[in-house]
mmCIF file of C-alpha atoms and ligand atoms in Angstrom:
data_model
loop_
_atom_site.group_PDB
_atom_site.id
_atom_site.type_symbol
_atom_site.label_atom_id
_atom_site.label_comp_id
_atom_site.label_asym_id
_atom_site.label_seq_id
_atom_site.Cartn_x
_atom_site.Cartn_y
_atom_site.Cartn_z
ATOM 1 C CA UNK A 1 39.307 -22.924 -41.450
ATOM 2 C CA UNK A 2 42.487 -23.609 -39.845
ATOM 3 C CA UNK A 3 44.797 -21.454 -36.995
ATOM 4 C CA UNK A 4 43.358 -19.687 -34.307
ATOM 5 C CA UNK A 5 39.292 -18.853 -34.078
ATOM 6 C CA UNK A 6 39.449 -14.737 -34.562
ATOM 7 C CA UNK A 7 38.798 -13.171 -31.047
ATOM 8 C CA UNK A 8 34.764 -12.226 -30.680
ATOM 9 C CA UNK A 9 33.796 -14.292 -33.070
ATOM 10 C CA UNK A 10 32.261 -17.128 -30.449
ATOM 11 C CA UNK A 11 28.455 -17.411 -30.426
ATOM 12 C CA UNK A 12 27.549 -15.224 -26.939
ATOM 13 C CA UNK A 13 24.697 -17.201 -24.740
ATOM 14 C CA UNK A 14 21.803 -14.975 -24.125
ATOM 15 C CA UNK A 15 20.262 -15.768 -20.335
ATOM 16 C CA UNK A 16 16.555 -17.236 -20.526
ATOM 17 C CA UNK A 17 13.950 -16.152 -18.496
ATOM 18 C CA UNK A 18 10.270 -17.075 -17.416
ATOM 19 C CA UNK A 19 7.681 -15.705 -19.854
ATOM 20 C CA UNK A 20 5.736 -13.536 -17.572
ATOM 21 C CA UNK A 21 6.643 -11.657 -13.990
ATOM 22 C CA UNK A 22 4.363 -11.348 -11.795
ATOM 23 C CA UNK A 23 3.633 -10.307 -7.882
ATOM 24 C CA UNK A 24 3.659 -13.312 -5.558
ATOM 25 C CA UNK A 25 3.165 -12.136 -2.440
ATOM 26 C CA UNK A 26 3.413 -8.533 -0.716
ATOM 27 C CA UNK A 27 3.786 -7.082 2.993
ATOM 28 C CA UNK A 28 3.976 -4.341 5.431
ATOM 29 C CA UNK A 29 5.359 -3.088 8.306
ATOM 30 C CA UNK A 30 4.392 0.247 10.145
ATOM 31 C CA UNK A 31 5.926 1.361 13.109
ATOM 32 C CA UNK A 32 4.152 1.534 16.705
ATOM 33 C CA UNK A 33 4.253 4.554 17.406
ATOM 34 C CA UNK A 34 1.757 6.361 16.856
ATOM 35 C CA UNK A 35 1.822 10.580 15.766
ATOM 36 C CA UNK A 36 -1.360 12.077 15.941
ATOM 37 C CA UNK A 37 -1.834 15.672 14.380
ATOM 38 C CA UNK A 38 -2.268 17.094 17.757
ATOM 39 C CA UNK A 39 1.423 16.128 18.488
ATOM 40 C CA UNK A 40 2.843 17.383 15.096
ATOM 41 C CA UNK A 41 0.694 21.042 16.691
ATOM 42 C CA UNK A 42 2.917 21.365 19.767
ATOM 43 C CA UNK A 43 5.941 21.305 17.234
ATOM 44 C CA UNK A 44 4.615 23.615 14.474
ATOM 45 C CA UNK A 45 2.219 26.379 14.615
ATOM 46 C CA UNK A 46 -0.636 24.430 12.950
ATOM 47 C CA UNK A 47 -3.949 22.756 13.659
ATOM 48 C CA UNK A 48 -5.592 18.849 13.368
ATOM 49 C CA UNK A 49 -8.695 20.654 11.268
ATOM 50 C CA UNK A 50 -5.505 22.373 8.720
ATOM 51 C CA UNK A 51 -3.676 19.209 8.695
ATOM 52 C CA UNK A 52 -6.740 17.495 7.670
ATOM 53 C CA UNK A 53 -8.117 19.378 4.825
ATOM 54 C CA UNK A 54 -4.765 19.971 3.237
ATOM 55 C CA UNK A 55 -3.443 16.638 3.613
ATOM 56 C CA UNK A 56 -6.029 14.164 4.649
ATOM 57 C CA UNK A 57 -3.300 12.588 7.112
ATOM 58 C CA UNK A 58 -4.735 11.914 10.899
ATOM 59 C CA UNK A 59 -2.007 10.232 12.238
ATOM 60 C CA UNK A 60 0.793 8.795 11.137
ATOM 61 C CA UNK A 61 3.375 6.369 12.407
ATOM 62 C CA UNK A 62 7.535 7.044 13.586
ATOM 63 C CA UNK A 63 10.022 4.572 14.227
ATOM 64 C CA UNK A 64 11.934 4.342 17.412
ATOM 65 C CA UNK A 65 15.076 6.190 17.413
ATOM 66 C CA UNK A 66 16.935 2.586 17.440
ATOM 67 C CA UNK A 67 14.774 1.493 14.758
ATOM 68 C CA UNK A 68 16.251 0.879 11.517
ATOM 69 C CA UNK A 69 15.320 0.755 7.894
ATOM 70 C CA UNK A 70 17.139 -2.910 7.896
ATOM 71 C CA UNK A 71 14.513 -3.542 10.745
ATOM 72 C CA UNK A 72 11.585 -2.014 9.342
ATOM 73 C CA UNK A 73 12.423 -3.600 5.717
ATOM 74 C CA UNK A 74 12.905 -7.265 7.458
ATOM 75 C CA UNK A 75 9.663 -6.564 8.987
ATOM 76 C CA UNK A 76 7.815 -6.405 6.004
ATOM 77 C CA UNK A 77 9.620 -9.066 3.582
ATOM 78 C CA UNK A 78 8.332 -11.652 6.099
ATOM 79 C CA UNK A 79 5.078 -11.881 5.482
ATOM 80 C CA UNK A 80 5.488 -10.915 1.501
ATOM 81 C CA UNK A 81 7.345 -14.171 1.406
ATOM 82 C CA UNK A 82 5.240 -16.112 3.518
ATOM 83 C CA UNK A 83 2.390 -14.648 0.974
ATOM 84 C CA UNK A 84 4.596 -15.746 -1.987
ATOM 85 C CA UNK A 85 5.148 -19.499 -0.459
ATOM 86 C CA UNK A 86 9.044 -18.844 -0.838
ATOM 87 C CA UNK A 87 12.053 -19.217 1.415
ATOM 88 C CA UNK A 88 14.368 -16.080 1.334
ATOM 89 C CA UNK A 89 16.729 -18.630 0.363
ATOM 90 C CA UNK A 90 15.007 -19.065 -2.936
ATOM 91 C CA UNK A 91 15.443 -15.151 -3.780
ATOM 92 C CA UNK A 92 18.030 -14.568 -6.599
ATOM 93 C CA UNK A 93 17.950 -10.445 -5.960
ATOM 94 C CA UNK A 94 16.747 -7.881 -2.991
ATOM 95 C CA UNK A 95 16.161 -4.478 -4.675
ATOM 96 C CA UNK A 96 16.241 -1.747 -1.712
ATOM 97 C CA UNK A 97 14.138 1.926 -2.484
ATOM 98 C CA UNK A 98 14.972 3.993 0.251
ATOM 99 C CA UNK A 99 16.132 7.395 0.429
ATOM 100 C CA UNK A 100 16.723 7.161 4.258
ATOM 101 C CA UNK A 101 19.480 4.930 4.065
ATOM 102 C CA UNK A 102 21.584 7.031 6.970
ATOM 103 C CA UNK A 103 24.894 5.375 5.087
ATOM 104 C CA UNK A 104 26.099 6.341 1.768
ATOM 105 C CA UNK A 105 27.747 3.405 1.428
ATOM 106 C CA UNK A 106 27.385 0.173 2.095
ATOM 107 C CA UNK A 107 24.126 -0.105 0.466
ATOM 108 C CA UNK A 108 21.307 -1.462 2.708
ATOM 109 C CA UNK A 109 20.114 -4.242 0.884
ATOM 110 C CA UNK A 110 23.312 -6.770 1.297
ATOM 111 C CA UNK A 111 22.406 -6.000 5.512
ATOM 112 C CA UNK A 112 18.639 -6.703 4.580
ATOM 113 C CA UNK A 113 19.331 -9.810 2.336
ATOM 114 C CA UNK A 114 21.469 -11.269 5.392
ATOM 115 C CA UNK A 115 19.102 -10.786 8.035
ATOM 116 C CA UNK A 116 16.545 -12.364 6.305
ATOM 117 C CA UNK A 117 18.678 -15.427 5.052
ATOM 118 C CA UNK A 118 18.646 -14.744 1.563
ATOM 119 C CA UNK A 119 22.300 -15.821 1.252
ATOM 120 C CA UNK A 120 24.211 -15.190 -1.909
ATOM 121 C CA UNK A 121 21.449 -13.100 -3.336
ATOM 122 C CA UNK A 122 22.144 -10.035 -5.779
ATOM 123 C CA UNK A 123 21.426 -6.995 -2.734
ATOM 124 C CA UNK A 124 21.437 -3.313 -4.093
ATOM 125 C CA UNK A 125 20.072 -0.161 -2.974
ATOM 126 C CA UNK A 126 18.082 1.981 -5.710
ATOM 127 C CA UNK A 127 16.902 5.592 -5.254
ATOM 128 C CA UNK A 128 14.128 7.009 -6.707
ATOM 129 C CA UNK A 129 12.210 8.559 -4.088
ATOM 130 C CA UNK A 130 8.548 8.549 -3.353
ATOM 131 C CA UNK A 131 8.817 6.486 -7.601
ATOM 132 C CA UNK A 132 11.217 4.074 -5.977
ATOM 133 C CA UNK A 133 8.672 0.945 -4.867
ATOM 134 C CA UNK A 134 7.292 1.041 -9.313
ATOM 135 C CA UNK A 135 10.895 1.350 -10.342
ATOM 136 C CA UNK A 136 12.308 -1.034 -8.117
ATOM 137 C CA UNK A 137 8.759 -3.310 -9.333
ATOM 138 C CA UNK A 138 9.648 -2.540 -13.073
ATOM 139 C CA UNK A 139 13.443 -3.348 -12.431
ATOM 140 C CA UNK A 140 12.489 -7.183 -10.717
ATOM 141 C CA UNK A 141 9.943 -8.042 -13.332
ATOM 142 C CA UNK A 142 12.654 -7.295 -15.922
ATOM 143 C CA UNK A 143 15.026 -9.430 -14.584
ATOM 144 C CA UNK A 144 12.518 -12.546 -13.914
ATOM 145 C CA UNK A 145 12.077 -12.296 -18.014
ATOM 146 C CA UNK A 146 15.810 -11.409 -18.973
ATOM 147 C CA UNK A 147 16.856 -14.386 -17.040
ATOM 148 C CA UNK A 148 18.963 -12.438 -14.540
ATOM 149 C CA UNK A 149 16.795 -13.803 -11.766
ATOM 150 C CA UNK A 150 14.052 -15.929 -10.811
ATOM 151 C CA UNK A 151 12.556 -14.369 -7.368
ATOM 152 C CA UNK A 152 13.014 -10.949 -6.417
ATOM 153 C CA UNK A 153 12.436 -9.285 -3.019
ATOM 154 C CA UNK A 154 11.459 -5.327 -3.694
ATOM 155 C CA UNK A 155 11.319 -3.276 -0.850
ATOM 156 C CA UNK A 156 10.349 0.472 -0.258
ATOM 157 C CA UNK A 157 11.231 1.543 3.407
ATOM 158 C CA UNK A 158 11.627 5.011 4.545
ATOM 159 C CA UNK A 159 12.520 6.053 7.712
ATOM 160 C CA UNK A 160 11.502 9.978 6.952
ATOM 161 C CA UNK A 161 11.343 11.031 10.660
ATOM 162 C CA UNK A 162 15.284 11.033 10.535
ATOM 163 C CA UNK A 163 15.641 13.842 7.943
ATOM 164 C CA UNK A 164 12.488 15.527 8.871
ATOM 165 C CA UNK A 165 12.370 18.967 10.774
ATOM 166 C CA UNK A 166 10.138 19.096 13.503
ATOM 167 C CA UNK A 167 9.843 23.022 12.994
ATOM 168 C CA UNK A 168 9.054 23.204 9.322
ATOM 169 C CA UNK A 169 5.262 24.210 9.248
ATOM 170 C CA UNK A 170 5.693 23.058 5.229
ATOM 171 C CA UNK A 171 6.712 19.734 5.566
ATOM 172 C CA UNK A 172 7.173 18.284 9.464
ATOM 173 C CA UNK A 173 3.135 17.388 9.214
ATOM 174 C CA UNK A 174 3.465 15.182 6.369
ATOM 175 C CA UNK A 175 6.258 12.878 6.442
ATOM 176 C CA UNK A 176 6.288 9.102 8.326
ATOM 177 C CA UNK A 177 8.160 5.679 8.431
ATOM 178 C CA UNK A 178 7.258 2.079 7.320
ATOM 179 C CA UNK A 179 8.129 -0.495 5.001
ATOM 180 C CA UNK A 180 6.841 -2.119 2.345
ATOM 181 C CA UNK A 181 7.729 -5.409 0.631
ATOM 182 C CA UNK A 182 6.367 -7.071 -2.726
ATOM 183 C CA UNK A 183 7.234 -10.693 -4.085
ATOM 184 C CA UNK A 184 8.114 -10.577 -8.235
ATOM 185 C CA UNK A 185 8.588 -14.267 -9.538
ATOM 186 C CA UNK A 186 7.312 -16.056 -12.660
ATOM 187 C CA UNK A 187 4.090 -16.604 -13.884
ATOM 188 C CA UNK A 188 1.866 -18.241 -16.189
ATOM 189 C CA UNK A 189 0.057 -15.411 -17.354
ATOM 190 C CA UNK A 190 1.344 -11.604 -17.154
ATOM 191 C CA UNK A 191 1.279 -10.156 -14.062
ATOM 192 C CA UNK A 192 3.015 -6.858 -14.696
ATOM 193 C CA UNK A 193 1.884 -4.293 -17.104
ATOM 194 C CA UNK A 194 4.355 -2.165 -19.040
ATOM 195 C CA UNK A 195 6.177 0.624 -16.465
ATOM 196 C CA UNK A 196 5.459 3.954 -17.819
ATOM 197 C CA UNK A 197 8.382 6.204 -16.215
ATOM 198 C CA UNK A 198 10.028 9.042 -16.405
ATOM 199 C CA UNK A 199 12.024 12.347 -14.677
ATOM 200 C CA UNK A 200 12.132 15.851 -14.637
ATOM 201 C CA UNK A 201 14.998 17.004 -12.958
ATOM 202 C CA UNK A 202 15.073 20.520 -13.745
ATOM 203 C CA UNK A 203 12.500 20.570 -10.959
ATOM 204 C CA UNK A 204 15.035 19.124 -8.768
ATOM 205 C CA UNK A 205 14.828 21.428 -5.502
ATOM 206 C CA UNK A 206 11.363 20.928 -5.145
ATOM 207 C CA UNK A 207 12.030 18.021 -2.520
ATOM 208 C CA UNK A 208 15.395 18.154 -1.827
ATOM 209 C CA UNK A 209 17.765 17.600 1.343
ATOM 210 C CA UNK A 210 18.952 21.068 2.075
ATOM 211 C CA UNK A 211 22.310 20.548 2.480
ATOM 212 C CA UNK A 212 24.912 18.355 0.677
ATOM 213 C CA UNK A 213 26.018 15.788 3.133
ATOM 214 C CA UNK A 214 30.132 16.801 2.523
ATOM 215 C CA UNK A 215 29.218 20.267 3.389
ATOM 216 C CA UNK A 216 27.464 19.349 6.388
ATOM 217 C CA UNK A 217 30.617 17.508 7.242
ATOM 218 C CA UNK A 218 33.044 20.008 6.500
ATOM 219 C CA UNK A 219 31.138 22.643 8.204
ATOM 220 C CA UNK A 220 30.975 20.527 11.243
ATOM 221 C CA UNK A 221 34.648 19.658 10.926
ATOM 222 C CA UNK A 222 35.677 23.308 10.534
ATOM 223 C CA UNK A 223 33.577 24.225 13.971
ATOM 224 C CA UNK A 224 35.634 20.912 15.605
ATOM 225 C CA UNK A 225 38.757 22.474 15.019
ATOM 226 C CA UNK A 226 38.576 25.971 14.713
ATOM 227 C CA UNK A 227 36.114 26.649 17.840
ATOM 228 C CA UNK A 228 34.193 29.045 15.681
ATOM 229 C CA UNK A 229 30.953 28.278 14.385
ATOM 230 C CA UNK A 230 29.908 27.324 11.431
ATOM 231 C CA UNK A 231 27.733 29.654 8.769
ATOM 232 C CA UNK A 232 25.025 27.588 8.603
ATOM 233 C CA UNK A 233 23.003 30.641 6.404
ATOM 234 C CA UNK A 234 25.657 30.646 3.892
ATOM 235 C CA UNK A 235 25.299 27.176 3.096
ATOM 236 C CA UNK A 236 21.527 27.410 3.273
ATOM 237 C CA UNK A 237 20.123 26.608 6.945
ATOM 238 C CA UNK A 238 19.736 28.464 9.773
ATOM 239 C CA UNK A 239 21.515 25.454 11.870
ATOM 240 C CA UNK A 240 22.769 21.703 11.759
ATOM 241 C CA UNK A 241 19.442 19.920 12.682
ATOM 242 C CA UNK A 242 17.873 22.561 9.088
ATOM 243 C CA UNK A 243 20.932 21.402 7.243
ATOM 244 C CA UNK A 244 20.644 17.510 7.518
ATOM 245 C CA UNK A 245 16.858 17.724 7.031
ATOM 246 C CA UNK A 246 14.277 18.147 3.758
ATOM 247 C CA UNK A 247 12.515 20.936 2.138
ATOM 248 C CA UNK A 248 9.656 20.908 0.118
ATOM 249 C CA UNK A 249 8.659 23.568 -2.302
ATOM 250 C CA UNK A 250 4.704 22.198 -1.215
ATOM 251 C CA UNK A 251 2.764 24.069 -4.171
ATOM 252 C CA UNK A 252 5.304 23.309 -6.705
ATOM 253 C CA UNK A 253 5.012 19.665 -5.915
ATOM 254 C CA UNK A 254 1.589 19.914 -5.685
ATOM 255 C CA UNK A 255 0.925 21.303 -9.241
ATOM 256 C CA UNK A 256 3.481 19.180 -10.596
ATOM 257 C CA UNK A 257 1.625 15.916 -9.405
ATOM 258 C CA UNK A 258 -1.784 16.803 -10.383
ATOM 259 C CA UNK A 259 -1.215 18.000 -13.275
ATOM 260 C CA UNK A 260 1.174 15.668 -14.779
ATOM 261 C CA UNK A 261 0.939 12.575 -13.364
ATOM 262 C CA UNK A 262 -2.734 11.767 -14.350
ATOM 263 C CA UNK A 263 -1.266 11.392 -17.922
ATOM 264 C CA UNK A 264 0.921 8.990 -17.091
ATOM 265 C CA UNK A 265 -0.922 6.784 -15.128
ATOM 266 C CA UNK A 266 -3.716 6.634 -18.193
ATOM 267 C CA UNK A 267 -0.109 5.730 -20.464
ATOM 268 C CA UNK A 268 0.058 3.131 -17.813
ATOM 269 C CA UNK A 269 -3.765 1.806 -18.276
ATOM 270 C CA UNK A 270 -3.262 1.709 -21.961
ATOM 271 C CA UNK A 271 -0.233 -0.049 -21.913
ATOM 272 C CA UNK A 272 -1.521 -2.911 -20.540
ATOM 273 C CA UNK A 273 -3.920 -3.030 -22.770
ATOM 274 C CA UNK A 274 -7.060 -2.578 -20.715
ATOM 275 C CA UNK A 275 -9.486 0.054 -19.422
ATOM 276 C CA UNK A 276 -10.176 1.977 -16.775
ATOM 277 C CA UNK A 277 -13.441 -0.134 -15.759
ATOM 278 C CA UNK A 278 -10.852 -3.553 -16.043
ATOM 279 C CA UNK A 279 -9.522 -1.875 -12.745
ATOM 280 C CA UNK A 280 -10.108 -3.518 -9.570
ATOM 281 C CA UNK A 281 -7.797 -1.068 -7.539
ATOM 282 C CA UNK A 282 -6.052 2.343 -7.567
ATOM 283 C CA UNK A 283 -3.181 3.003 -5.788
ATOM 284 C CA UNK A 284 -1.369 5.677 -6.040
ATOM 285 C CA UNK A 285 2.000 7.250 -3.679
ATOM 286 C CA UNK A 286 -0.103 8.168 -0.814
ATOM 287 C CA UNK A 287 1.394 12.187 -1.128
ATOM 288 C CA UNK A 288 -1.038 13.765 -0.010
ATOM 289 C CA UNK A 289 -4.970 13.277 0.025
ATOM 290 C CA UNK A 290 -5.807 16.065 -2.503
ATOM 291 C CA UNK A 291 -3.332 15.237 -4.996
ATOM 292 C CA UNK A 292 -5.090 11.761 -4.654
ATOM 293 C CA UNK A 293 -8.487 13.113 -5.407
ATOM 294 C CA UNK A 294 -7.534 15.676 -8.036
ATOM 295 C CA UNK A 295 -6.152 12.695 -10.119
ATOM 296 C CA UNK A 296 -9.261 10.579 -9.549
ATOM 297 C CA UNK A 297 -11.151 13.208 -11.688
ATOM 298 C CA UNK A 298 -8.817 13.926 -14.369
ATOM 299 C CA UNK A 299 -8.190 10.137 -15.232
ATOM 300 C CA UNK A 300 -12.560 10.095 -14.880
ATOM 301 C CA UNK A 301 -12.194 6.537 -12.743
ATOM 302 C CA UNK A 302 -15.351 4.803 -12.524
ATOM 303 C CA UNK A 303 -16.812 5.601 -8.945
ATOM 304 C CA UNK A 304 -17.029 2.793 -7.458
ATOM 305 C CA UNK A 305 -13.160 1.188 -7.626
ATOM 306 C CA UNK A 306 -11.462 1.238 -4.751
ATOM 307 C CA UNK A 307 -8.806 3.921 -4.092
ATOM 308 C CA UNK A 308 -5.963 3.645 -1.489
ATOM 309 C CA UNK A 309 -6.752 5.963 1.685
ATOM 310 C CA UNK A 310 -3.848 4.721 3.712
ATOM 311 C CA UNK A 311 -2.179 8.159 4.034
ATOM 312 C CA UNK A 312 -4.957 8.666 6.692
ATOM 313 C CA UNK A 313 -3.080 6.947 9.150
ATOM 314 C CA UNK A 314 0.073 5.964 7.813
ATOM 315 C CA UNK A 315 1.101 9.404 6.363
ATOM 316 C CA UNK A 316 3.667 9.877 3.794
ATOM 317 C CA UNK A 317 6.034 7.096 4.017
ATOM 318 C CA UNK A 318 7.953 8.110 0.131
ATOM 319 C CA UNK A 319 8.788 4.503 -1.070
ATOM 320 C CA UNK A 320 7.019 2.739 1.211
ATOM 321 C CA UNK A 321 3.503 3.755 0.330
ATOM 322 C CA UNK A 322 2.410 1.935 -1.969
ATOM 323 C CA UNK A 323 2.828 -1.782 -1.042
ATOM 324 C CA UNK A 324 1.518 -0.329 2.293
ATOM 325 C CA UNK A 325 -1.719 0.532 0.717
ATOM 326 C CA UNK A 326 -1.879 -2.229 -1.104
ATOM 327 C CA UNK A 327 -0.755 -4.867 2.111
ATOM 328 C CA UNK A 328 -4.143 -2.951 3.472
ATOM 329 C CA UNK A 329 -6.344 -3.105 1.244
ATOM 330 C CA UNK A 330 -5.872 -7.027 0.373
ATOM 331 C CA UNK A 331 -5.988 -6.919 4.218
ATOM 332 C CA UNK A 332 -9.149 -5.663 4.578
ATOM 333 C CA UNK A 333 -11.053 -7.010 2.072
ATOM 334 C CA UNK A 334 -11.130 -3.730 -0.033
ATOM 335 C CA UNK A 335 -9.462 -5.383 -3.238
ATOM 336 C CA UNK A 336 -9.766 -9.110 -4.128
ATOM 337 C CA UNK A 337 -7.040 -11.447 -4.339
ATOM 338 C CA UNK A 338 -5.519 -12.052 -8.359
ATOM 339 C CA UNK A 339 -7.275 -8.205 -8.946
ATOM 340 C CA UNK A 340 -5.705 -5.552 -11.572
ATOM 341 C CA UNK A 341 -4.558 -2.630 -9.594
ATOM 342 C CA UNK A 342 -3.500 0.143 -10.993
ATOM 343 C CA UNK A 343 -0.206 2.184 -9.105
ATOM 344 C CA UNK A 344 1.986 5.242 -9.634
ATOM 345 C CA UNK A 345 4.628 6.328 -7.523
ATOM 346 C CA UNK A 346 6.275 10.031 -8.197
ATOM 347 C CA UNK A 347 7.907 12.522 -6.420
ATOM 348 C CA UNK A 348 11.595 13.717 -5.462
ATOM 349 C CA UNK A 349 13.848 14.135 -8.534
ATOM 350 C CA UNK A 350 11.768 14.733 -9.747
ATOM 351 C CA UNK A 351 10.701 10.600 -10.659
ATOM 352 C CA UNK A 352 7.722 8.879 -11.618
ATOM 353 C CA UNK A 353 6.741 5.638 -12.821
ATOM 354 C CA UNK A 354 3.450 3.669 -13.146
ATOM 355 C CA UNK A 355 2.263 0.109 -14.093
ATOM 356 C CA UNK A 356 -0.896 -2.174 -13.683
ATOM 357 C CA UNK A 357 -0.038 -5.040 -11.802
ATOM 358 C CA UNK A 358 -2.467 -8.334 -11.158
ATOM 359 C CA UNK A 359 -2.484 -8.918 -7.070
ATOM 360 C CA UNK A 360 -1.253 -11.561 -5.323
HETATM 361 C C1 COA B 401 2.117 21.160 1.820
HETATM 362 C C2 COA B 401 1.101 21.585 1.097
HETATM 363 C C3 COA B 401 -0.323 20.908 2.296
HETATM 364 C C4 COA B 401 0.691 22.658 1.801
HETATM 365 O O1 COA B 401 -0.682 23.807 1.618
HETATM 366 P P1 COA B 401 -0.856 25.101 0.940
HETATM 367 O O2 COA B 401 -1.993 25.241 0.496
HETATM 368 O O3 COA B 401 0.299 25.012 -0.236
HETATM 369 O O4 COA B 401 -0.168 26.191 1.901
HETATM 370 P P2 COA B 401 0.620 27.896 1.845
HETATM 371 O O5 COA B 401 2.209 27.392 1.902
HETATM 372 O O6 COA B 401 0.349 28.135 0.215
HETATM 373 O O7 COA B 401 -0.127 28.514 2.723
HETATM 374 C C5 COA B 401 -1.203 28.422 2.967
HETATM 375 C C6 COA B 401 -2.301 29.661 3.970
HETATM 376 O O8 COA B 401 -1.497 27.627 5.232
HETATM 377 C C7 COA B 401 -0.873 28.495 5.763
HETATM 378 N N1 COA B 401 -0.082 27.457 6.541
HETATM 379 C C8 COA B 401 0.909 26.566 6.025
HETATM 380 N N2 COA B 401 1.506 25.932 6.270
HETATM 381 C C9 COA B 401 0.674 25.366 7.634
HETATM 382 C C10 COA B 401 0.433 24.777 8.370
HETATM 383 N N3 COA B 401 1.055 23.229 8.710
HETATM 384 N N4 COA B 401 -0.578 24.449 9.429
HETATM 385 C C11 COA B 401 -1.655 25.434 9.752
HETATM 386 N N5 COA B 401 -1.486 26.780 8.258
HETATM 387 C C12 COA B 401 -0.243 26.385 7.471
HETATM 388 C C13 COA B 401 -0.181 29.858 5.303
HETATM 389 O O9 COA B 401 0.093 30.364 6.379
HETATM 390 C C14 COA B 401 -1.232 30.327 4.521
HETATM 391 O O10 COA B 401 -1.809 31.224 5.032
HETATM 392 P P3 COA B 401 -2.102 32.056 4.408
HETATM 393 O O11 COA B 401 -3.491 31.991 3.396
HETATM 394 O O12 COA B 401 -3.292 33.122 5.565
HETATM 395 O O13 COA B 401 -1.237 33.155 4.259
HETATM 396 C C15 COA B 401 0.466 21.058 0.008
HETATM 397 O O14 COA B 401 1.351 22.926 -1.078
HETATM 398 C C16 COA B 401 1.165 20.468 -0.626
HETATM 399 O O15 COA B 401 -0.231 19.359 -0.294
HETATM 400 N N6 COA B 401 2.224 19.908 -1.801
HETATM 401 C C17 COA B 401 2.519 18.770 -1.908
HETATM 402 C C18 COA B 401 3.139 18.202 -0.639
HETATM 403 C C19 COA B 401 3.343 16.579 -1.305
HETATM 404 O O16 COA B 401 2.160 15.686 -1.571
HETATM 405 N N7 COA B 401 4.616 16.077 -0.929
HETATM 406 C C20 COA B 401 5.360 14.931 -1.029
HETATM 407 C C21 COA B 401 5.145 14.594 -2.363
HETATM 408 S S1 COA B 401 5.969 12.976 -2.360
#
């Protein structure tokens, strides 16, 4: 053949990754400040007994005013890297799962990557609320096996105290702050089972910010320039504080989680090619102890499987809850290193993701 090679006939090289990916390390960070149910009851008309019975929460951790999600994420990343036996400069990518990074742009991940010394790593945030960490684990596993990364840091981190209305009787007692991190990298045997994930955007209002940021900014600007008080009620909130916080339709979320999430968890077990009796731990999103109990029943899990109940002292930390609960179970010897854990995240979106992982 003579003449120029026509465009588009070149043989494209595809990237080649590791045969298998697995979780190599895990770490967690809980802020120092303990917020007891009694303290919560100074903000809302409630009781320690009611909060314990309805949610299983005894106390939660709230970050200090100055502490950012990047600060907390860095604290969680350090022990995860140490357990994985790698240094930050070996990371090809950093994924931050969060809904409480308070800047629309830039993402938190590049700041975190620089902070921990993961120079030049690809770094981006994902927004899948309480399902964010399991989404991140799935992405990282695919990146390692697809060849776009060797080691990936996945961090679930939240400062929900920033977007909690302390006066809201329907949510003030539930949300908390913290960070959990996992290092995903190449392994000799399968370490992360197939992810079963999905969403139901029809129920987006079940957990959402009350008023979009742009509307809040516009109203505040209008107030500042005209001197007229902003009509927050027309915007869907009683004042600026309520406008910028979360609203939650508790019962809608409760019913959805109880009825729809057990089948997803069951599919993740089957997709991994195991049965419930092979599991060493069940680590559901720490949304609410009653949701966890209902899922155990529906899944018919063997009575002796250790179940994460970190919510009792950590509260609901959204994207951070699964890695924090896993870190605690490993640290306290409740599950063995190398054991199999079923993890499932679910929440705002509504979004969900589940997979079976071999613990580091
Ligand atoms: C939030 C939640 C604990 C509220 O419990 P609930 O039973 O649905 O509460 P309801 O709003 O139906 O109210 C039931 C009763 O408790 C009372 N109540 C509501 N909030 C209360 C509070 N903070 N303290 C004390 N009593 C309260 C109500 O007044 C009502 O009283 P009544 O029966 O005398 O009228 C529950 O809906 C829940 O756990 N939802 C899931 C939330 C979740 O997991 N979110 C995270 C998802 S990621």
